[in-house]
Amino acid sequence: MGRRQNDSDFGRFAILVLFLIGAISCSAVYLFLTVVFRPSTESLPSVDDDVGVAEEENCCRGIENLELWGDAVKWGSEFRLNSSEECCMACKRMCSGEGGPCMCNSWVYCGDREACGPRFGECWLKKQKDALNPDRRDSGDLVMWTSGFVFDKGEGIVGMETDHGILRIKLLPECAPHSVSYILELLALPHCVGCQLHRAESRGSFWDSEGNHIKKAPYGPPFALIQGTLESYGSMFKDIPKEHCPTIRRGSVAWVGSGPEFFISLANHGEWRNAYTVFGSVLSEDMEILEKIAQLPTKSEIWNNIKVSVLENPISLRFRRMNKKS
């Protein structure tokens, strides 16, 4: 005979039901996001130059086990702080872009108490001669330093060159230092063979020209994005660790997973939550180029049961330096 369900049994049952509902909801969101961007050929689901400024200002991250060289503007032996974030902020304050010159564009911090010994807490503020090609002294697991970059206003903008025009991308080194470091490696190459755009989906009738979602409209397809890969043939790509993941906005440049697949968003995608590492943003003046690319001939493919639009002719990419006046 079945046992009568008492209050405590019902309470345990209710908690279990709530837990299962939560787990299913989280799984549904995860599955949707992995489906929209192809996982390995990963299907992918952007930000103008003014988007996410507040989030960017709060970022101050570095790369562990990396020592940057350069002329010291503040000696760590006389300047000790409690964290790498504080060291980064000290550098940013010397490169505020408020009329004066940028006195600091890189920093080095010793935060491993055991490895650093008497040098623990040292914060070295430095000035690179070339901010887009920083002088790296050493890297690897045995390096006790953490280092980061800071760009002067207009300094951290690189060009992504396509047959349809140059996309100027503002890099976010304080938020995504590993990602930006990789982009700087590509910038140093004369060519980026293999780097290309291969998927293009317009905003359709689901988002307006400013990237705002139309009320009650679906979220795709099309998914309002341009997708590609940034892996250069002949070089070994190392997975990018997850970094700052703000809300995806029109113009955001972000990795799909750990890369090298990436996407540029043509719309604000709050529905994607905080799932993707954003390492740059396309300047608003250049979004028109992406809108044109989104109208190029495509063919339909099915990625993880989702219909996507793949460019009939992939677009080759390479990075180039931009003059500050460009």
mmCIF file of C-alpha atoms in Angstrom:
data_model
loop_
_atom_site.group_PDB
_atom_site.id
_atom_site.type_symbol
_atom_site.label_atom_id
_atom_site.label_comp_id
_atom_site.label_asym_id
_atom_site.label_seq_id
_atom_site.Cartn_x
_atom_site.Cartn_y
_atom_site.Cartn_z
ATOM 1 C CA MET A 1 0.000 0.000 0.000
ATOM 2 C CA GLY A 2 1.287 3.427 -0.812
ATOM 3 C CA ARG A 3 2.414 5.630 2.055
ATOM 4 C CA ARG A 4 0.560 8.913 2.592
ATOM 5 C CA GLN A 5 2.640 11.932 1.600
ATOM 6 C CA ASN A 6 3.290 14.014 4.708
ATOM 7 C CA ASP A 7 4.351 17.708 4.770
ATOM 8 C CA SER A 8 8.052 16.985 4.881
ATOM 9 C CA ASP A 9 7.732 14.653 1.898
ATOM 10 C CA PHE A 10 5.855 17.328 -0.021
ATOM 11 C CA GLY A 11 8.530 19.925 0.856
ATOM 12 C CA ARG A 12 11.289 17.702 -0.424
ATOM 13 C CA PHE A 13 9.268 16.987 -3.563
ATOM 14 C CA ALA A 14 8.674 20.717 -4.195
ATOM 15 C CA ILE A 15 12.374 21.522 -3.791
ATOM 16 C CA LEU A 16 13.239 18.731 -6.241
ATOM 17 C CA VAL A 17 10.731 20.048 -8.793
ATOM 18 C CA LEU A 18 12.099 23.597 -8.502
ATOM 19 C CA PHE A 19 15.655 22.324 -8.895
ATOM 20 C CA LEU A 20 14.728 20.355 -12.031
ATOM 21 C CA ILE A 21 12.951 23.376 -13.539
ATOM 22 C CA GLY A 22 16.054 25.526 -12.931
ATOM 23 C CA ALA A 23 18.386 22.911 -14.371
ATOM 24 C CA ILE A 24 16.230 22.485 -17.473
ATOM 25 C CA SER A 25 16.080 26.249 -18.006
ATOM 26 C CA CYS A 26 19.864 26.623 -17.750
ATOM 27 C CA SER A 27 20.371 23.659 -20.076
ATOM 28 C CA ALA A 28 17.974 25.139 -22.617
ATOM 29 C CA VAL A 29 19.882 28.436 -22.668
ATOM 30 C CA TYR A 30 23.222 26.640 -22.998
ATOM 31 C CA LEU A 31 21.977 24.399 -25.806
ATOM 32 C CA PHE A 32 20.546 27.372 -27.700
ATOM 33 C CA LEU A 33 23.812 29.293 -27.519
ATOM 34 C CA THR A 34 25.960 26.353 -28.589
ATOM 35 C CA VAL A 35 23.578 25.687 -31.462
ATOM 36 C CA VAL A 36 23.540 29.247 -32.797
ATOM 37 C CA PHE A 37 27.336 29.149 -33.173
ATOM 38 C CA ARG A 38 28.674 25.972 -34.687
ATOM 39 C CA PRO A 39 30.951 24.277 -32.106
ATOM 40 C CA SER A 40 34.226 23.474 -33.753
ATOM 41 C CA THR A 41 33.236 24.589 -37.013
ATOM 42 C CA GLU A 42 31.283 26.370 -34.367
ATOM 43 C CA SER A 43 28.147 27.976 -35.483
ATOM 44 C CA LEU A 44 28.019 31.512 -34.288
ATOM 45 C CA PRO A 45 25.463 33.886 -33.367
ATOM 46 C CA SER A 46 28.446 43.442 -32.055
ATOM 47 C CA VAL A 47 29.267 47.036 -30.251
ATOM 48 C CA ASP A 48 29.870 50.523 -31.447
ATOM 49 C CA ASP A 49 32.677 52.667 -30.099
ATOM 50 C CA ASP A 50 30.559 54.073 -27.262
ATOM 51 C CA VAL A 51 28.984 50.840 -26.050
ATOM 52 C CA GLY A 52 29.993 49.287 -22.776
ATOM 53 C CA VAL A 53 32.218 52.184 -21.691
ATOM 54 C CA ALA A 54 31.253 51.753 -18.054
ATOM 55 C CA GLU A 55 32.013 48.021 -18.173
ATOM 56 C CA GLU A 56 35.329 48.684 -19.888
ATOM 57 C CA GLU A 57 36.377 51.259 -17.296
ATOM 58 C CA ASN A 58 35.802 48.692 -14.548
ATOM 59 C CA CYS A 59 38.042 46.119 -16.240
ATOM 60 C CA CYS A 60 41.656 45.761 -15.192
ATOM 61 C CA ARG A 61 43.055 42.340 -16.002
ATOM 62 C CA GLY A 62 46.480 41.011 -16.843
ATOM 63 C CA ILE A 63 48.227 37.907 -18.146
ATOM 64 C CA GLU A 64 49.840 35.669 -15.560
ATOM 65 C CA ASN A 65 53.332 34.268 -16.145
ATOM 66 C CA LEU A 66 54.265 37.099 -18.456
ATOM 67 C CA GLU A 67 56.910 39.786 -17.952
ATOM 68 C CA LEU A 68 56.787 42.825 -20.194
ATOM 69 C CA TRP A 69 59.926 44.901 -20.575
ATOM 70 C CA GLY A 70 60.087 48.611 -21.342
ATOM 71 C CA ASP A 71 61.171 51.887 -19.762
ATOM 72 C CA ALA A 72 60.020 52.171 -16.146
ATOM 73 C CA VAL A 73 58.062 55.298 -15.267
ATOM 74 C CA LYS A 74 57.478 54.068 -11.713
ATOM 75 C CA TRP A 75 59.813 51.579 -10.058
ATOM 76 C CA GLY A 76 58.248 48.593 -8.365
ATOM 77 C CA SER A 77 60.958 48.492 -5.725
ATOM 78 C CA GLU A 78 59.468 51.738 -4.432
ATOM 79 C CA PHE A 79 55.838 51.117 -5.357
ATOM 80 C CA ARG A 80 54.013 48.156 -3.831
ATOM 81 C CA LEU A 81 50.310 47.380 -4.094
ATOM 82 C CA ASN A 82 47.939 44.664 -2.906
ATOM 83 C CA SER A 83 46.788 43.245 -6.243
ATOM 84 C CA SER A 84 47.378 43.190 -9.968
ATOM 85 C CA GLU A 85 44.082 45.060 -10.424
ATOM 86 C CA GLU A 86 45.410 47.951 -8.315
ATOM 87 C CA CYS A 87 48.617 47.970 -10.361
ATOM 88 C CA CYS A 88 46.601 48.065 -13.571
ATOM 89 C CA MET A 89 44.440 50.922 -12.284
ATOM 90 C CA ALA A 90 47.568 52.881 -11.325
ATOM 91 C CA CYS A 91 48.748 52.595 -14.927
ATOM 92 C CA LYS A 92 45.335 53.610 -16.302
ATOM 93 C CA ARG A 93 45.352 56.741 -14.160
ATOM 94 C CA MET A 94 48.589 57.765 -15.881
ATOM 95 C CA CYS A 95 46.969 57.275 -19.290
ATOM 96 C CA SER A 96 43.589 58.918 -18.795
ATOM 97 C CA GLY A 97 43.421 60.529 -22.224
ATOM 98 C CA GLU A 98 42.215 63.785 -20.711
ATOM 99 C CA GLY A 99 44.450 66.094 -22.664
ATOM 100 C CA GLY A 100 47.780 65.064 -21.189
ATOM 101 C CA PRO A 101 50.240 62.520 -22.581
ATOM 102 C CA CYS A 102 49.879 58.830 -21.792
ATOM 103 C CA MET A 103 52.752 58.155 -19.398
ATOM 104 C CA CYS A 104 52.041 54.438 -18.837
ATOM 105 C CA ASN A 105 50.900 51.830 -21.352
ATOM 106 C CA SER A 106 51.954 48.618 -19.621
ATOM 107 C CA TRP A 107 52.384 47.296 -16.109
ATOM 108 C CA VAL A 108 54.070 44.365 -14.379
ATOM 109 C CA TYR A 109 53.058 43.012 -10.965
ATOM 110 C CA CYS A 110 54.493 40.362 -8.658
ATOM 111 C CA GLY A 111 51.571 38.720 -6.860
ATOM 112 C CA ASP A 112 52.756 35.222 -5.969
ATOM 113 C CA ARG A 113 53.942 35.569 -2.389
ATOM 114 C CA GLU A 114 55.995 32.373 -2.432
ATOM 115 C CA ALA A 115 57.611 32.881 -5.839
ATOM 116 C CA CYS A 116 58.151 36.629 -5.443
ATOM 117 C CA GLY A 117 59.598 36.499 -1.950
ATOM 118 C CA PRO A 118 60.881 39.970 -1.008
ATOM 119 C CA ARG A 119 59.570 41.346 -4.325
ATOM 120 C CA PHE A 120 55.975 40.478 -3.487
ATOM 121 C CA GLY A 121 53.630 43.367 -4.264
ATOM 122 C CA GLU A 122 55.997 45.207 -6.589
ATOM 123 C CA CYS A 123 54.154 47.164 -9.258
ATOM 124 C CA TRP A 124 56.247 48.365 -12.176
ATOM 125 C CA LEU A 125 54.627 50.938 -14.446
ATOM 126 C CA LYS A 126 56.193 51.083 -17.891
ATOM 127 C CA LYS A 127 56.086 52.920 -21.188
ATOM 128 C CA GLN A 128 56.376 50.800 -24.339
ATOM 129 C CA LYS A 129 57.926 52.445 -27.368
ATOM 130 C CA ASP A 130 55.345 50.651 -29.521
ATOM 131 C CA ALA A 131 52.103 49.873 -27.693
ATOM 132 C CA LEU A 132 50.979 47.491 -30.458
ATOM 133 C CA ASN A 133 54.223 45.534 -30.302
ATOM 134 C CA PRO A 134 55.117 45.357 -26.593
ATOM 135 C CA ASP A 135 58.571 44.217 -25.542
ATOM 136 C CA ARG A 136 58.135 40.781 -23.952
ATOM 137 C CA ARG A 137 61.059 39.728 -21.798
ATOM 138 C CA ASP A 138 59.869 36.320 -20.664
ATOM 139 C CA SER A 139 56.813 34.067 -20.393
ATOM 140 C CA GLY A 140 55.996 30.587 -19.136
ATOM 141 C CA ASP A 141 55.030 28.807 -15.940
ATOM 142 C CA LEU A 142 58.278 29.741 -14.181
ATOM 143 C CA VAL A 143 57.707 33.486 -14.652
ATOM 144 C CA MET A 144 56.405 35.017 -11.421
ATOM 145 C CA TRP A 145 55.092 38.241 -12.980
ATOM 146 C CA THR A 146 51.650 39.253 -14.202
ATOM 147 C CA SER A 147 51.569 41.885 -16.968
ATOM 148 C CA GLY A 148 48.973 43.914 -18.814
ATOM 149 C CA PHE A 149 48.444 46.565 -21.475
ATOM 150 C CA VAL A 150 46.802 49.981 -21.428
ATOM 151 C CA PHE A 151 46.117 51.915 -24.626
ATOM 152 C CA ASP A 152 45.989 55.667 -25.020
ATOM 153 C CA LYS A 153 42.831 57.099 -26.550
ATOM 154 C CA GLY A 154 42.843 56.214 -30.259
ATOM 155 C CA GLU A 155 45.952 54.048 -29.849
ATOM 156 C CA GLY A 156 44.382 50.611 -29.507
ATOM 157 C CA ILE A 157 42.485 50.672 -32.800
ATOM 158 C CA VAL A 158 43.461 48.123 -35.440
ATOM 159 C CA GLY A 159 42.100 47.618 -38.927
ATOM 160 C CA MET A 160 40.487 44.378 -40.082
ATOM 161 C CA GLU A 161 40.969 44.600 -43.833
ATOM 162 C CA THR A 162 38.372 43.054 -46.169
ATOM 163 C CA ASP A 163 37.611 43.368 -49.881
ATOM 164 C CA HIS A 164 34.639 45.537 -48.892
ATOM 165 C CA GLY A 165 36.498 48.023 -46.715
ATOM 166 C CA ILE A 166 38.504 48.272 -43.504
ATOM 167 C CA LEU A 167 36.763 47.641 -40.207
ATOM 168 C CA ARG A 168 38.335 49.684 -37.431
ATOM 169 C CA ILE A 169 38.222 47.724 -34.187
ATOM 170 C CA LYS A 170 38.821 49.215 -30.785
ATOM 171 C CA LEU A 171 40.642 46.580 -28.730
ATOM 172 C CA LEU A 172 39.908 46.068 -25.025
ATOM 173 C CA PRO A 173 43.203 45.001 -23.411
ATOM 174 C CA GLU A 174 42.124 45.710 -19.844
ATOM 175 C CA CYS A 175 39.090 43.425 -20.240
ATOM 176 C CA ALA A 176 40.484 40.710 -22.493
ATOM 177 C CA PRO A 177 44.306 40.786 -22.334
ATOM 178 C CA HIS A 178 44.833 37.225 -23.621
ATOM 179 C CA SER A 179 42.578 37.894 -26.594
ATOM 180 C CA VAL A 180 44.192 41.234 -27.408
ATOM 181 C CA SER A 181 47.654 39.689 -27.105
ATOM 182 C CA TYR A 182 46.659 37.167 -29.774
ATOM 183 C CA ILE A 183 45.272 39.877 -32.067
ATOM 184 C CA LEU A 184 48.575 41.759 -31.730
ATOM 185 C CA GLU A 185 50.363 38.590 -32.870
ATOM 186 C CA LEU A 186 48.164 38.509 -35.982
ATOM 187 C CA LEU A 187 48.815 42.218 -36.500
ATOM 188 C CA ALA A 188 52.535 41.501 -36.733
ATOM 189 C CA LEU A 189 52.029 39.004 -39.579
ATOM 190 C CA PRO A 190 52.353 40.239 -43.191
ATOM 191 C CA HIS A 191 49.355 38.051 -44.063
ATOM 192 C CA CYS A 192 46.749 36.069 -42.163
ATOM 193 C CA VAL A 193 46.226 33.131 -44.508
ATOM 194 C CA GLY A 194 43.141 31.252 -43.354
ATOM 195 C CA CYS A 195 41.577 34.215 -41.550
ATOM 196 C CA GLN A 196 38.192 34.835 -43.122
ATOM 197 C CA LEU A 197 34.514 35.685 -42.789
ATOM 198 C CA HIS A 198 32.307 32.784 -43.824
ATOM 199 C CA ARG A 199 28.834 33.459 -42.410
ATOM 200 C CA ALA A 200 26.628 36.526 -42.839
ATOM 201 C CA GLU A 201 23.146 37.045 -41.437
ATOM 202 C CA SER A 202 21.301 40.356 -41.535
ATOM 203 C CA ARG A 203 19.108 41.940 -38.887
ATOM 204 C CA GLY A 204 16.080 40.959 -40.950
ATOM 205 C CA SER A 205 12.909 42.480 -39.553
ATOM 206 C CA PHE A 206 13.797 41.452 -35.996
ATOM 207 C CA TRP A 207 16.117 44.328 -35.016
ATOM 208 C CA ASP A 208 16.071 48.009 -35.985
ATOM 209 C CA SER A 209 18.982 49.928 -37.550
ATOM 210 C CA GLU A 210 20.387 50.726 -34.096
ATOM 211 C CA GLY A 211 20.402 47.070 -33.102
ATOM 212 C CA ASN A 212 17.361 47.178 -30.833
ATOM 213 C CA HIS A 213 15.135 44.119 -30.827
ATOM 214 C CA ILE A 214 11.637 44.621 -32.218
ATOM 215 C CA LYS A 215 9.028 43.817 -29.610
ATOM 216 C CA LYS A 216 7.459 40.374 -30.001
ATOM 217 C CA ALA A 217 9.737 39.541 -32.936
ATOM 218 C CA PRO A 218 11.676 36.240 -32.872
ATOM 219 C CA TYR A 219 15.403 36.194 -32.181
ATOM 220 C CA GLY A 220 16.312 34.538 -35.470
ATOM 221 C CA PRO A 221 17.154 33.170 -37.881
ATOM 222 C CA PRO A 222 18.607 35.367 -39.242
ATOM 223 C CA PHE A 223 20.681 36.079 -36.127
ATOM 224 C CA ALA A 224 22.152 39.495 -37.053
ATOM 225 C CA LEU A 225 25.830 38.577 -37.070
ATOM 226 C CA ILE A 226 28.910 38.112 -39.185
ATOM 227 C CA GLN A 227 31.020 35.055 -38.305
ATOM 228 C CA GLY A 228 34.510 33.983 -39.253
ATOM 229 C CA THR A 229 37.751 32.447 -38.076
ATOM 230 C CA LEU A 230 41.033 34.012 -36.964
ATOM 231 C CA GLU A 231 43.401 31.073 -37.259
ATOM 232 C CA SER A 232 46.377 31.679 -39.513
ATOM 233 C CA TYR A 233 47.636 28.653 -41.441
ATOM 234 C CA GLY A 234 51.059 27.519 -40.325
ATOM 235 C CA SER A 235 50.736 28.756 -36.751
ATOM 236 C CA MET A 236 49.584 26.823 -33.726
ATOM 237 C CA PHE A 237 46.402 28.265 -32.213
ATOM 238 C CA LYS A 238 46.131 28.040 -28.431
ATOM 239 C CA ASP A 239 42.673 28.187 -26.882
ATOM 240 C CA ILE A 240 41.833 31.615 -25.455
ATOM 241 C CA PRO A 241 40.717 31.462 -21.805
ATOM 242 C CA LYS A 242 37.340 32.928 -20.982
ATOM 243 C CA GLU A 243 37.712 36.611 -20.136
ATOM 244 C CA HIS A 244 35.308 39.538 -19.752
ATOM 245 C CA CYS A 245 31.813 38.574 -20.971
ATOM 246 C CA PRO A 246 29.580 41.653 -21.114
ATOM 247 C CA THR A 247 26.208 41.803 -22.839
ATOM 248 C CA ILE A 248 26.639 41.484 -26.599
ATOM 249 C CA ARG A 249 25.827 44.795 -28.300
ATOM 250 C CA ARG A 250 25.800 46.032 -31.866
ATOM 251 C CA GLY A 251 29.456 46.119 -32.946
ATOM 252 C CA SER A 252 30.783 43.682 -30.317
ATOM 253 C CA VAL A 253 33.640 41.480 -31.505
ATOM 254 C CA ALA A 254 33.727 38.227 -29.539
ATOM 255 C CA TRP A 255 35.009 34.676 -29.571
ATOM 256 C CA VAL A 256 32.841 31.644 -30.096
ATOM 257 C CA GLY A 257 33.916 29.512 -27.192
ATOM 258 C CA SER A 258 37.716 29.564 -26.937
ATOM 259 C CA GLY A 259 38.232 30.682 -30.563
ATOM 260 C CA PRO A 260 39.493 30.814 -33.234
ATOM 261 C CA GLU A 261 35.893 31.177 -34.453
ATOM 262 C CA PHE A 262 34.642 34.698 -33.748
ATOM 263 C CA PHE A 263 31.683 36.890 -34.574
ATOM 264 C CA ILE A 264 30.724 40.528 -34.926
ATOM 265 C CA SER A 265 27.196 41.331 -33.867
ATOM 266 C CA LEU A 266 24.892 43.513 -35.924
ATOM 267 C CA ALA A 267 22.412 43.845 -33.061
ATOM 268 C CA ASN A 268 22.036 43.959 -29.297
ATOM 269 C CA HIS A 269 21.738 40.388 -28.040
ATOM 270 C CA GLY A 270 20.713 40.560 -24.404
ATOM 271 C CA GLU A 271 19.120 37.137 -24.845
ATOM 272 C CA TRP A 272 22.590 35.607 -25.093
ATOM 273 C CA ARG A 273 23.286 36.680 -21.521
ATOM 274 C CA ASN A 274 26.995 36.918 -20.667
ATOM 275 C CA ALA A 275 28.243 33.932 -22.650
ATOM 276 C CA TYR A 276 31.007 35.281 -24.888
ATOM 277 C CA THR A 277 34.405 36.907 -24.365
ATOM 278 C CA VAL A 278 34.272 40.350 -25.999
ATOM 279 C CA PHE A 279 37.717 41.624 -27.011
ATOM 280 C CA GLY A 280 36.838 44.600 -29.170
ATOM 281 C CA SER A 281 34.178 46.734 -30.787
ATOM 282 C CA VAL A 282 33.772 47.991 -34.340
ATOM 283 C CA LEU A 283 33.627 51.772 -34.617
ATOM 284 C CA SER A 284 30.080 52.894 -35.363
ATOM 285 C CA GLU A 285 31.155 54.620 -38.588
ATOM 286 C CA ASP A 286 32.254 51.261 -40.016
ATOM 287 C CA MET A 287 29.122 49.273 -39.246
ATOM 288 C CA GLU A 288 27.834 50.123 -42.719
ATOM 289 C CA ILE A 289 30.528 47.842 -44.166
ATOM 290 C CA LEU A 290 29.199 44.940 -42.124
ATOM 291 C CA GLU A 291 25.633 45.705 -43.142
ATOM 292 C CA LYS A 292 26.732 45.428 -46.794
ATOM 293 C CA ILE A 293 28.507 42.139 -46.121
ATOM 294 C CA ALA A 294 25.280 40.848 -44.561
ATOM 295 C CA GLN A 295 23.553 41.378 -47.920
ATOM 296 C CA LEU A 296 26.047 39.363 -49.963
ATOM 297 C CA PRO A 297 24.919 36.096 -51.641
ATOM 298 C CA THR A 298 24.689 33.190 -49.215
ATOM 299 C CA LYS A 299 23.685 29.562 -49.210
ATOM 300 C CA SER A 300 21.710 27.821 -46.499
ATOM 301 C CA GLU A 301 23.262 25.184 -44.275
ATOM 302 C CA ILE A 302 22.039 23.358 -41.205
ATOM 303 C CA TRP A 303 24.268 23.602 -38.141
ATOM 304 C CA ASN A 304 23.044 21.637 -35.126
ATOM 305 C CA ASN A 305 19.484 21.701 -36.491
ATOM 306 C CA ILE A 306 19.586 25.479 -36.994
ATOM 307 C CA LYS A 307 19.368 27.095 -40.416
ATOM 308 C CA VAL A 308 22.311 29.435 -41.044
ATOM 309 C CA SER A 309 23.447 31.575 -43.989
ATOM 310 C CA VAL A 310 26.958 30.840 -45.242
ATOM 311 C CA LEU A 311 28.686 33.183 -47.672
ATOM 312 C CA GLU A 312 28.994 31.773 -51.179
ATOM 313 C CA ASN A 313 32.415 33.400 -51.349
ATOM 314 C CA PRO A 314 34.244 33.667 -47.997
ATOM 315 C CA ILE A 315 35.989 36.983 -47.396
ATOM 316 C CA SER A 316 39.699 36.966 -46.587
ATOM 317 C CA LEU A 317 40.923 39.035 -43.643
ATOM 318 C CA ARG A 318 44.138 40.540 -42.423
ATOM 319 C CA PHE A 319 44.972 42.999 -39.682
ATOM 320 C CA ARG A 320 46.738 46.281 -40.291
ATOM 321 C CA ARG A 321 47.838 49.256 -38.253
ATOM 322 C CA MET A 322 45.735 52.384 -38.389
ATOM 323 C CA ASN A 323 46.912 55.959 -38.075
ATOM 324 C CA LYS A 324 45.361 57.720 -35.104
ATOM 325 C CA LYS A 325 43.742 60.141 -37.548
ATOM 326 C CA SER A 326 42.236 57.328 -39.639
#
